[in-house]
Tab-separated table of C-alpha atoms in Angstrom:
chain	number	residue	atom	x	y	z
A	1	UNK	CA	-3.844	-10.205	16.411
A	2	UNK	CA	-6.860	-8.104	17.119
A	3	UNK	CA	-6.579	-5.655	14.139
A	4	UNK	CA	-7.121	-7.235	10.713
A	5	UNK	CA	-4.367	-7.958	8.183
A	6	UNK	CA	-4.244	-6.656	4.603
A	7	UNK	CA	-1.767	-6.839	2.468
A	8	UNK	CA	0.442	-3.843	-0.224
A	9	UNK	CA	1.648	-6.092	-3.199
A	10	UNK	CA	4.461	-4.190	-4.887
A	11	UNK	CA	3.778	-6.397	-7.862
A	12	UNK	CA	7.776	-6.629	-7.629
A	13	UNK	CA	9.855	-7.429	-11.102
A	14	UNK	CA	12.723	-10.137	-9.889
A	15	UNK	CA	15.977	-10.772	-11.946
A	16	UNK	CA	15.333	-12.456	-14.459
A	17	UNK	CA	11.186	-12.221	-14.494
A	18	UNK	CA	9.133	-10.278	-16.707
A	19	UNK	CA	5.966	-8.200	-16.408
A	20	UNK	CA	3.982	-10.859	-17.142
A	21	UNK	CA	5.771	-13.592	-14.075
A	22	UNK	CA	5.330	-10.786	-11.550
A	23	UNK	CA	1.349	-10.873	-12.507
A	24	UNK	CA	0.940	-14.339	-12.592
A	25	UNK	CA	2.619	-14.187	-8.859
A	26	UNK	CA	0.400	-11.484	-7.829
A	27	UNK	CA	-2.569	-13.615	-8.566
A	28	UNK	CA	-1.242	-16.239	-6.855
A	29	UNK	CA	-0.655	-14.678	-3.587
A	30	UNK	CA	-4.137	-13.123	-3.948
A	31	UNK	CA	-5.903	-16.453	-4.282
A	32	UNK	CA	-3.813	-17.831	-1.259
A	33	UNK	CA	-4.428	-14.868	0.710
A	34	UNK	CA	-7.722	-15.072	0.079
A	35	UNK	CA	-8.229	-18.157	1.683
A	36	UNK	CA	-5.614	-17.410	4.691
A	37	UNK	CA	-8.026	-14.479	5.356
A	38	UNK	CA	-6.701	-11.504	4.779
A	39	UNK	CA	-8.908	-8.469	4.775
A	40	UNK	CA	-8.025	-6.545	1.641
A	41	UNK	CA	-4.763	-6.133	-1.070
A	42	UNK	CA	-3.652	-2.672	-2.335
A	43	UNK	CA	-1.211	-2.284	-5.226
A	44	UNK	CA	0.372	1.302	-5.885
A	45	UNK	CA	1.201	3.719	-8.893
A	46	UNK	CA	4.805	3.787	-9.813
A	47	UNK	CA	6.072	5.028	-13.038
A	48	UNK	CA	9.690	4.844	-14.798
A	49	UNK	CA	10.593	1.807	-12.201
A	50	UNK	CA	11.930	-1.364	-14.451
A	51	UNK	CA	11.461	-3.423	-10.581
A	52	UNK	CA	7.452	-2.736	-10.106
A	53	UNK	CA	4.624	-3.886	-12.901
A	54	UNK	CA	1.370	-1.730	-11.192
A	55	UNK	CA	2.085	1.169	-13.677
A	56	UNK	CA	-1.580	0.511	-14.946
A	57	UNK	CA	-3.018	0.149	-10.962
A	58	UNK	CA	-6.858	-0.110	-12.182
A	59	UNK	CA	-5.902	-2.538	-15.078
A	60	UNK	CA	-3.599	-4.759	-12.204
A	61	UNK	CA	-6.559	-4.586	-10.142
A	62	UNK	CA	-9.111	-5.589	-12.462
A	63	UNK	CA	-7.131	-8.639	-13.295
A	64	UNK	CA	-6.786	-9.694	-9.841
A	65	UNK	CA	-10.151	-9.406	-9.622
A	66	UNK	CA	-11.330	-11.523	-12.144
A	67	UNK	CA	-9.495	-14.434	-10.328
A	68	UNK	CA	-10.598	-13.853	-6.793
A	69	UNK	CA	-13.913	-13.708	-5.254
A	70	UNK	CA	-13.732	-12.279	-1.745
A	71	UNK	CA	-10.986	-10.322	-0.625
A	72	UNK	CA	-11.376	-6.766	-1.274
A	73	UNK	CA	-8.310	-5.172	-3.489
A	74	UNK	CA	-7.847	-1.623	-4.222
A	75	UNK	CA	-4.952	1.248	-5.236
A	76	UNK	CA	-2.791	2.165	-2.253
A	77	UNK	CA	-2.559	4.200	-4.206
A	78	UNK	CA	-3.364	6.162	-7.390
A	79	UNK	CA	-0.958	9.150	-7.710
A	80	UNK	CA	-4.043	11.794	-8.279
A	81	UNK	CA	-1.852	14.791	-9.272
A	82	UNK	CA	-1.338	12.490	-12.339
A	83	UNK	CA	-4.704	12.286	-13.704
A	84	UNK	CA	-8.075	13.718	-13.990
A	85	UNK	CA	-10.409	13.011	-11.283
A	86	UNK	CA	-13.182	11.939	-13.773
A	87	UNK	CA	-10.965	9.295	-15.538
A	88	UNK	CA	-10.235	7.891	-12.306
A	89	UNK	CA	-13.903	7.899	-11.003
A	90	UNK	CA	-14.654	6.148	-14.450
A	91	UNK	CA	-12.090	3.739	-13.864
A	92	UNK	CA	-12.958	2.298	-10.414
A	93	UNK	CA	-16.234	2.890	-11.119
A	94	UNK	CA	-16.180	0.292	-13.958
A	95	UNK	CA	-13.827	-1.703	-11.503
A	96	UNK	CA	-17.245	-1.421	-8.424
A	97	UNK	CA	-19.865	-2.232	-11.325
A	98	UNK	CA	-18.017	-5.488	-11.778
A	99	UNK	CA	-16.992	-6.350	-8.552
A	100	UNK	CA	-19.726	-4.859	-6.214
A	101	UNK	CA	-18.568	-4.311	-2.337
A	102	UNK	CA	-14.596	-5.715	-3.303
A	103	UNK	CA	-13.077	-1.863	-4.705
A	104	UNK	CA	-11.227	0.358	-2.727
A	105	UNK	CA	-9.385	3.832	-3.625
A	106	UNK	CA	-6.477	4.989	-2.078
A	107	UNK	CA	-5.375	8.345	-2.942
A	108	UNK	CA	-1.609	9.991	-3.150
A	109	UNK	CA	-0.495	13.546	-3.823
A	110	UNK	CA	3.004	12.421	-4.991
A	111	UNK	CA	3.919	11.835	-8.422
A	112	UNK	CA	4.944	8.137	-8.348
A	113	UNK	CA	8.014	8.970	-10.418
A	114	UNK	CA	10.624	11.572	-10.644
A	115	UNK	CA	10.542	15.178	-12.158
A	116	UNK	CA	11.768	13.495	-15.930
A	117	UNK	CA	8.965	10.660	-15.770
A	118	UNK	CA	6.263	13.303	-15.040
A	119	UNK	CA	7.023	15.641	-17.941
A	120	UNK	CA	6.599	12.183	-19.694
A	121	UNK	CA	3.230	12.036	-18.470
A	122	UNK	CA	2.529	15.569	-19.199
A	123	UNK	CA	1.898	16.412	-15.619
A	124	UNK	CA	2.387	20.014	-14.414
A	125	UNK	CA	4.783	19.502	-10.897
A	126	UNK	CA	1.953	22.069	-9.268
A	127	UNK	CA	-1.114	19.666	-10.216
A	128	UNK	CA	0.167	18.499	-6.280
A	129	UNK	CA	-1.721	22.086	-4.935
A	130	UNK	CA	-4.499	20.927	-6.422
A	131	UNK	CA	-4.735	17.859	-4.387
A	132	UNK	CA	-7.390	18.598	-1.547
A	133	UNK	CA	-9.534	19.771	-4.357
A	134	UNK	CA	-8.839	16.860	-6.580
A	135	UNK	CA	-10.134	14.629	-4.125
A	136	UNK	CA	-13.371	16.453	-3.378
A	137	UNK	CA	-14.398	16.435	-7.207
A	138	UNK	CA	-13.506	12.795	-7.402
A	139	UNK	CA	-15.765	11.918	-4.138
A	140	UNK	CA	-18.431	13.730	-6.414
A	141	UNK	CA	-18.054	11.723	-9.183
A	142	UNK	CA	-18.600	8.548	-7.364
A	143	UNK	CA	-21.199	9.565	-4.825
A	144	UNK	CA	-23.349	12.406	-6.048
A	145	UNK	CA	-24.232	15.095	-7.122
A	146	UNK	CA	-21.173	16.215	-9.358
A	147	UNK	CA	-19.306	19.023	-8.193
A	148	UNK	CA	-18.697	20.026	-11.561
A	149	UNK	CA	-22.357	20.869	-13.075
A	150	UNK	CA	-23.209	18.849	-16.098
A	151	UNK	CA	-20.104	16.578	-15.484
A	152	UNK	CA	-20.906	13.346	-14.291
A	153	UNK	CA	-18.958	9.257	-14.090
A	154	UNK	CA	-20.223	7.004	-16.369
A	155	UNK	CA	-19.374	4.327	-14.660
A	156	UNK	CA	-19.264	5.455	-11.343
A	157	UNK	CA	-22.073	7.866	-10.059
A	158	UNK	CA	-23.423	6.362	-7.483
A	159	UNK	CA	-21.100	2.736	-6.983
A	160	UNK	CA	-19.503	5.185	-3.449
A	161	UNK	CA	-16.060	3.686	-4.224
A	162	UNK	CA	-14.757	4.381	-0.355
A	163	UNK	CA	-11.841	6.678	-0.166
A	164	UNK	CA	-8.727	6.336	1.033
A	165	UNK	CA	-6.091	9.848	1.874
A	166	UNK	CA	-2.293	7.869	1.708
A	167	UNK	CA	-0.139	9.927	3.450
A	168	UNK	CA	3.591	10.175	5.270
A	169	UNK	CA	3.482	13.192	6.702
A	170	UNK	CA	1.575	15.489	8.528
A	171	UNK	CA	0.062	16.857	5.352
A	172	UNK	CA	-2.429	13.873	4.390
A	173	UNK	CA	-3.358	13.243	8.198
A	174	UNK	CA	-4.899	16.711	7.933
A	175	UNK	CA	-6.450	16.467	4.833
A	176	UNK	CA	-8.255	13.315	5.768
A	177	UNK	CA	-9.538	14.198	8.939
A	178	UNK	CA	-10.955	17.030	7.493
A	179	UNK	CA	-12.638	15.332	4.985
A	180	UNK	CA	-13.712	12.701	7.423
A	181	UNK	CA	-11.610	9.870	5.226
A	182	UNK	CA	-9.813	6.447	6.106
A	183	UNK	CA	-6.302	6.975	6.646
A	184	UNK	CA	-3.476	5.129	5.696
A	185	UNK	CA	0.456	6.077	6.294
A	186	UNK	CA	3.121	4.525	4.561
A	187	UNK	CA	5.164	3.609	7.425
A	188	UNK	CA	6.756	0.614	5.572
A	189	UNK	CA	9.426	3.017	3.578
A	190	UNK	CA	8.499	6.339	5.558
A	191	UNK	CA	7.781	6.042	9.104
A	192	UNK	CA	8.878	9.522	10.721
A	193	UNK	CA	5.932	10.971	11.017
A	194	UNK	CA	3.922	8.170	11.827
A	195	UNK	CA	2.520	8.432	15.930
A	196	UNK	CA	2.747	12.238	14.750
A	197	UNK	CA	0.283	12.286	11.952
A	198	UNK	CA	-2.093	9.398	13.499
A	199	UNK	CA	-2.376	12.107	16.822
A	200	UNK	CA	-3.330	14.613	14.455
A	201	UNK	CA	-5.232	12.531	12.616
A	202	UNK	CA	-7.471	11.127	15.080
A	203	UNK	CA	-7.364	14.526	17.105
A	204	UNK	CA	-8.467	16.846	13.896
A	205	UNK	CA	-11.135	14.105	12.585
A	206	UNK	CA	-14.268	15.245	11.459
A	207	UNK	CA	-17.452	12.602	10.221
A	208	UNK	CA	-18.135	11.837	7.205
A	209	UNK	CA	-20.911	10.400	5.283
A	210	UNK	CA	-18.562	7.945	4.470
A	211	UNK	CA	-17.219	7.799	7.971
A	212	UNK	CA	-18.473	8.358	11.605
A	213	UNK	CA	-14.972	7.921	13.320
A	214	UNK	CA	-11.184	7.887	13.039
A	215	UNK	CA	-9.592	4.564	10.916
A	216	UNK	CA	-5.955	4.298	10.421
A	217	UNK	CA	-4.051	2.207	8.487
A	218	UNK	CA	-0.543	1.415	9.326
A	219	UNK	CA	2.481	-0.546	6.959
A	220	UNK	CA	5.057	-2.254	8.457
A	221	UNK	CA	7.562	-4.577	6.747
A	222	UNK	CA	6.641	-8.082	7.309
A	223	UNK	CA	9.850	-10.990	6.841
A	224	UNK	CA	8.577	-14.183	8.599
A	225	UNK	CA	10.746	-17.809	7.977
A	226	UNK	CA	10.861	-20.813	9.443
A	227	UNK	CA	13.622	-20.232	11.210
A	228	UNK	CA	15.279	-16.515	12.516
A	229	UNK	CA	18.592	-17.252	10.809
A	230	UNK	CA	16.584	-17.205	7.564
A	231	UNK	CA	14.376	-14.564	8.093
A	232	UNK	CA	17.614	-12.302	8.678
A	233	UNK	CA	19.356	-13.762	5.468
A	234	UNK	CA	16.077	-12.748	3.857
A	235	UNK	CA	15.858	-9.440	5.196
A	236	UNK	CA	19.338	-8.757	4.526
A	237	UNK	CA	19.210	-9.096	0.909
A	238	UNK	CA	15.574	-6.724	0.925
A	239	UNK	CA	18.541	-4.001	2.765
A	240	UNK	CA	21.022	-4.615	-0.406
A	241	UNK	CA	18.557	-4.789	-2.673
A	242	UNK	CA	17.466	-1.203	-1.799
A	243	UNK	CA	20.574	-0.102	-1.380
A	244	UNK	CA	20.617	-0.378	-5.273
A	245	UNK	CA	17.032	1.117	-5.708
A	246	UNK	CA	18.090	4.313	-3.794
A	247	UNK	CA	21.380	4.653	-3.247
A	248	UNK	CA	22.373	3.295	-6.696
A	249	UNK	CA	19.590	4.459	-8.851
A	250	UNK	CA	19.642	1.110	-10.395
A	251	UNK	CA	23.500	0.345	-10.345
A	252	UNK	CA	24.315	-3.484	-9.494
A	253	UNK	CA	26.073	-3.754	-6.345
A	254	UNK	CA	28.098	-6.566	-5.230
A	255	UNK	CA	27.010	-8.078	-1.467
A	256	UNK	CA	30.078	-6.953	0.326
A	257	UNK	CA	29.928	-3.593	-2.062
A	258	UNK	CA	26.090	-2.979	-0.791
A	259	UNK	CA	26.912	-4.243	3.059
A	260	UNK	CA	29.639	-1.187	3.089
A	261	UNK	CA	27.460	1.081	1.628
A	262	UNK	CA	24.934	0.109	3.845
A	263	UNK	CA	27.381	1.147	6.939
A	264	UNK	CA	27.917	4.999	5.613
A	265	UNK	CA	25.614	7.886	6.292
A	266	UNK	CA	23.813	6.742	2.613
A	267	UNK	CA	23.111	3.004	3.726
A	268	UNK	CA	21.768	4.251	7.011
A	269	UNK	CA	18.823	6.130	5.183
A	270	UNK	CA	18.279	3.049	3.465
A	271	UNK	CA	18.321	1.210	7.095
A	272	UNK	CA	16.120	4.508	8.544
A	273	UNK	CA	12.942	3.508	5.676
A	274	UNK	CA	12.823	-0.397	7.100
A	275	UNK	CA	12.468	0.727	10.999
A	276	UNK	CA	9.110	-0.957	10.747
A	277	UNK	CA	10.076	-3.954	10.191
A	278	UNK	CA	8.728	-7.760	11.981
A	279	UNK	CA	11.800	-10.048	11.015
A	280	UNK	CA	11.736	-13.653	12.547
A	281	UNK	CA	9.842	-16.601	13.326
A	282	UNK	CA	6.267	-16.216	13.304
A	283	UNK	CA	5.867	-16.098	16.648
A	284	UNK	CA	8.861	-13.275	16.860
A	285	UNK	CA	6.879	-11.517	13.917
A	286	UNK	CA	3.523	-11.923	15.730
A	287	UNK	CA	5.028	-10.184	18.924
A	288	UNK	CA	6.238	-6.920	16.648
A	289	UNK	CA	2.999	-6.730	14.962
A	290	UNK	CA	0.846	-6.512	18.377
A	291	UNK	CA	3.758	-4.095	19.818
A	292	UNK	CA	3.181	-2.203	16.771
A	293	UNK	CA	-0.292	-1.773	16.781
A	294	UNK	CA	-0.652	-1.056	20.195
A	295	UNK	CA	2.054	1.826	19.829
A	296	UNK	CA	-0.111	3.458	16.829
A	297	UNK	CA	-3.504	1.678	17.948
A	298	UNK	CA	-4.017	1.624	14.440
A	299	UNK	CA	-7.477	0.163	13.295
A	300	UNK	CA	-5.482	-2.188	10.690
A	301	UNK	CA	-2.364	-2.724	9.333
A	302	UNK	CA	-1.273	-3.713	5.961
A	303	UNK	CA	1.829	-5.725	6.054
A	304	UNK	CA	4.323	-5.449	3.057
A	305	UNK	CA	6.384	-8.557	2.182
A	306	UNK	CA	10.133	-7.247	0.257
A	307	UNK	CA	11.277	-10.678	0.139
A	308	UNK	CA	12.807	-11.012	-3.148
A	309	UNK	CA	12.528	-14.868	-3.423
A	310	UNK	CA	8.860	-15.836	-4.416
A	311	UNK	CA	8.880	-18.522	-2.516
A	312	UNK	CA	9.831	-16.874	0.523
A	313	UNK	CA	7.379	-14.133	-0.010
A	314	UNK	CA	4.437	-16.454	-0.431
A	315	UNK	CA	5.886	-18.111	2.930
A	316	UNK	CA	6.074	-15.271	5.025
A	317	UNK	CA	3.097	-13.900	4.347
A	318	UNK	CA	1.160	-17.811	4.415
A	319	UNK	CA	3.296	-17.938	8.213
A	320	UNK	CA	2.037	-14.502	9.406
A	321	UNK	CA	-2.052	-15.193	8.603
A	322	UNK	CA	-1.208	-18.911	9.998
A	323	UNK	CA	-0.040	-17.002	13.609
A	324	UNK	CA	-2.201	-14.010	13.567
A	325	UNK	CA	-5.884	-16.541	13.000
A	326	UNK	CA	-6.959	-14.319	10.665
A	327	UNK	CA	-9.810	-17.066	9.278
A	328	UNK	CA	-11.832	-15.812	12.307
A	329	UNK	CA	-11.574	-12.535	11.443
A	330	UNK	CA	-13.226	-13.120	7.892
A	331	UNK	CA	-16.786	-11.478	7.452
A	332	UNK	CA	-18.226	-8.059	6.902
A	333	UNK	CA	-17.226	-6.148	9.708
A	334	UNK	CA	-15.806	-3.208	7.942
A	335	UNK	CA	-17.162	-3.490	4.875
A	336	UNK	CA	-18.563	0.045	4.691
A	337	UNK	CA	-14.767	1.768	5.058
């Protein structure tokens, strides 16, 4: 490879697990992926979703922290539209005070939920509008001066938490470009847009203090096993298990139930999301990933791992750093994005 690797942890709930097994996994990995070299973890905002413990992002992250020592870890990303920009430069503020140079903040505009969980959180559905604006105040916050007069993050003023605009469509690639922000598109569960919004992206981009040129991030689903055979087993049962996330809204399917489902017009959105997706051995894997980042010439890609066994997971993504020599790429090269 001649990108970096990072990594989106879902901080996935399996049958059976609780809250607590998925965190003491997600430490795990990050300890191991620390040392396989791995540039950086993210861990996203989802409310209302009994399969995914980051609810609390900045609380996940924190703990993670406090058991690693290198590898950088961040939100990819906080839903903004659900909070107020000063809480949020307080929070990863505090997070940068105790983990100098290891913090990153990836932003979203979505709500992380659906229309019944955000009344729960007491979120307006057209705090969204307010997005490009949000983002600004909170860049304030961290850097300096306040754009709200008298208003400033304690924590936070002054730690430059870098930014991140999240995106899948055309929307965020603008938004970051003209703010002169990293951008990273969710092309592991949304990849239409994806060569689309990186042209604009890099086309549209304007510097930054933060940032002199274009970066893109790129996800892509990552299944890598010792052998194909498993690798498709393993990826097959990521397809059914969606098939109940989306299709089901939770319902339990049975295998032949979700493979027939998966064979309508309903199972092929489900198969549409996972386009992006490196399934093999790791040298089949390691061929998608360079196709795939010469086709967006991303600037680093964040591989996302929806194997539902943990062992398999910590496998696959142990077999992809082993292929992809990602201990040379360890250092400080992008430490400033």
């Amino acid at each position: 490879m001649t990108v970096p690797l990072s990594i989106l942890d879902l901080a996935h709930i399996g049958e059976g697990e609780s809250a607590g097994d998925s965190f003491r996994s997600s430490v795990e990995m990050a300890q191991r992926a620390e040392q396989w070299g791995y540039r950086r973890i993210w861990y996203a905002e989802h409310h209302n979703m009994p399969s995914i413990a980051s609810s609390a992002t900045s609380v996940l992250i924190a703990h993670i922290a406090a058991h690693t020592q290198r590898i950088r870890l961040g939100a990819g990303g906080i839903m903004l539209p659900n909070h107020a920009p000063l809480t949020i430069a307080e929070q990863f503020g505090t997070l940068a005070e105790l983990h100098p140079g290891r913090i990153d903040l990836g932003l979203g505009r979505a709500p992380g939920s659906d229309q019944k969980t955000m009344r729960a959180l007491r979120r307006d559905p057209a705090s969204a509008e307010s997005f490009p604006q949000d983002v600004l105040e909170l860049q304030g916050y961290l850097t300096g001066p306040s754009r709200i007069p008298g208003i400033e993050a304690t924590p936070g003023k002054g730690t430059n938490v870098p930014l991140y605009v999240l995106g899948s469509s055309l929307f965020g690639a603008k938004l970051a470009a003209a703010l002169g922000l990293p951008y990273a598109f969710a092309s592991h569960f949304a990849p239409n847009a994806l060569l689309d919004a990186i042209a604009i992206y890099r086309r549209e981009f304007r510097p930054s203090a933060q940032l002199a040129e274009p970066y893109v991030i790129a996800a892509v689903n990552v299944i890598a096993a010792d052998t194909q055979d498993e690798a498709d087993r393993l990826f097959l049962e990521t397809k059914r298990k969606r098939v109940g996330l989306f299709v089901g809204r939770g319902r339990t399917f049975t295998a032949d139930e979700a493979d027939m489902i998966l064979e309508s017009p309903a199972g092929q959105q489900v198969l549409q999301m996972v386009r992006y997706s490196a399934v093999g051995t790791p040298t089949v894997v390691r061929e998608y990933l360079d196709r795939f980042g010469e086709e967006t010439a991303a600037d680093e890609l964040m591989v996302v791992s929806s194997a539902t066994d943990r062992a398999a997971w910590l496998r696959s993504l142990e077999l992809v750093a082993e292929v992809s020599d990602l201990p040379s790429q360890q250092g400080d090269l992008l430490a400033d994005r």
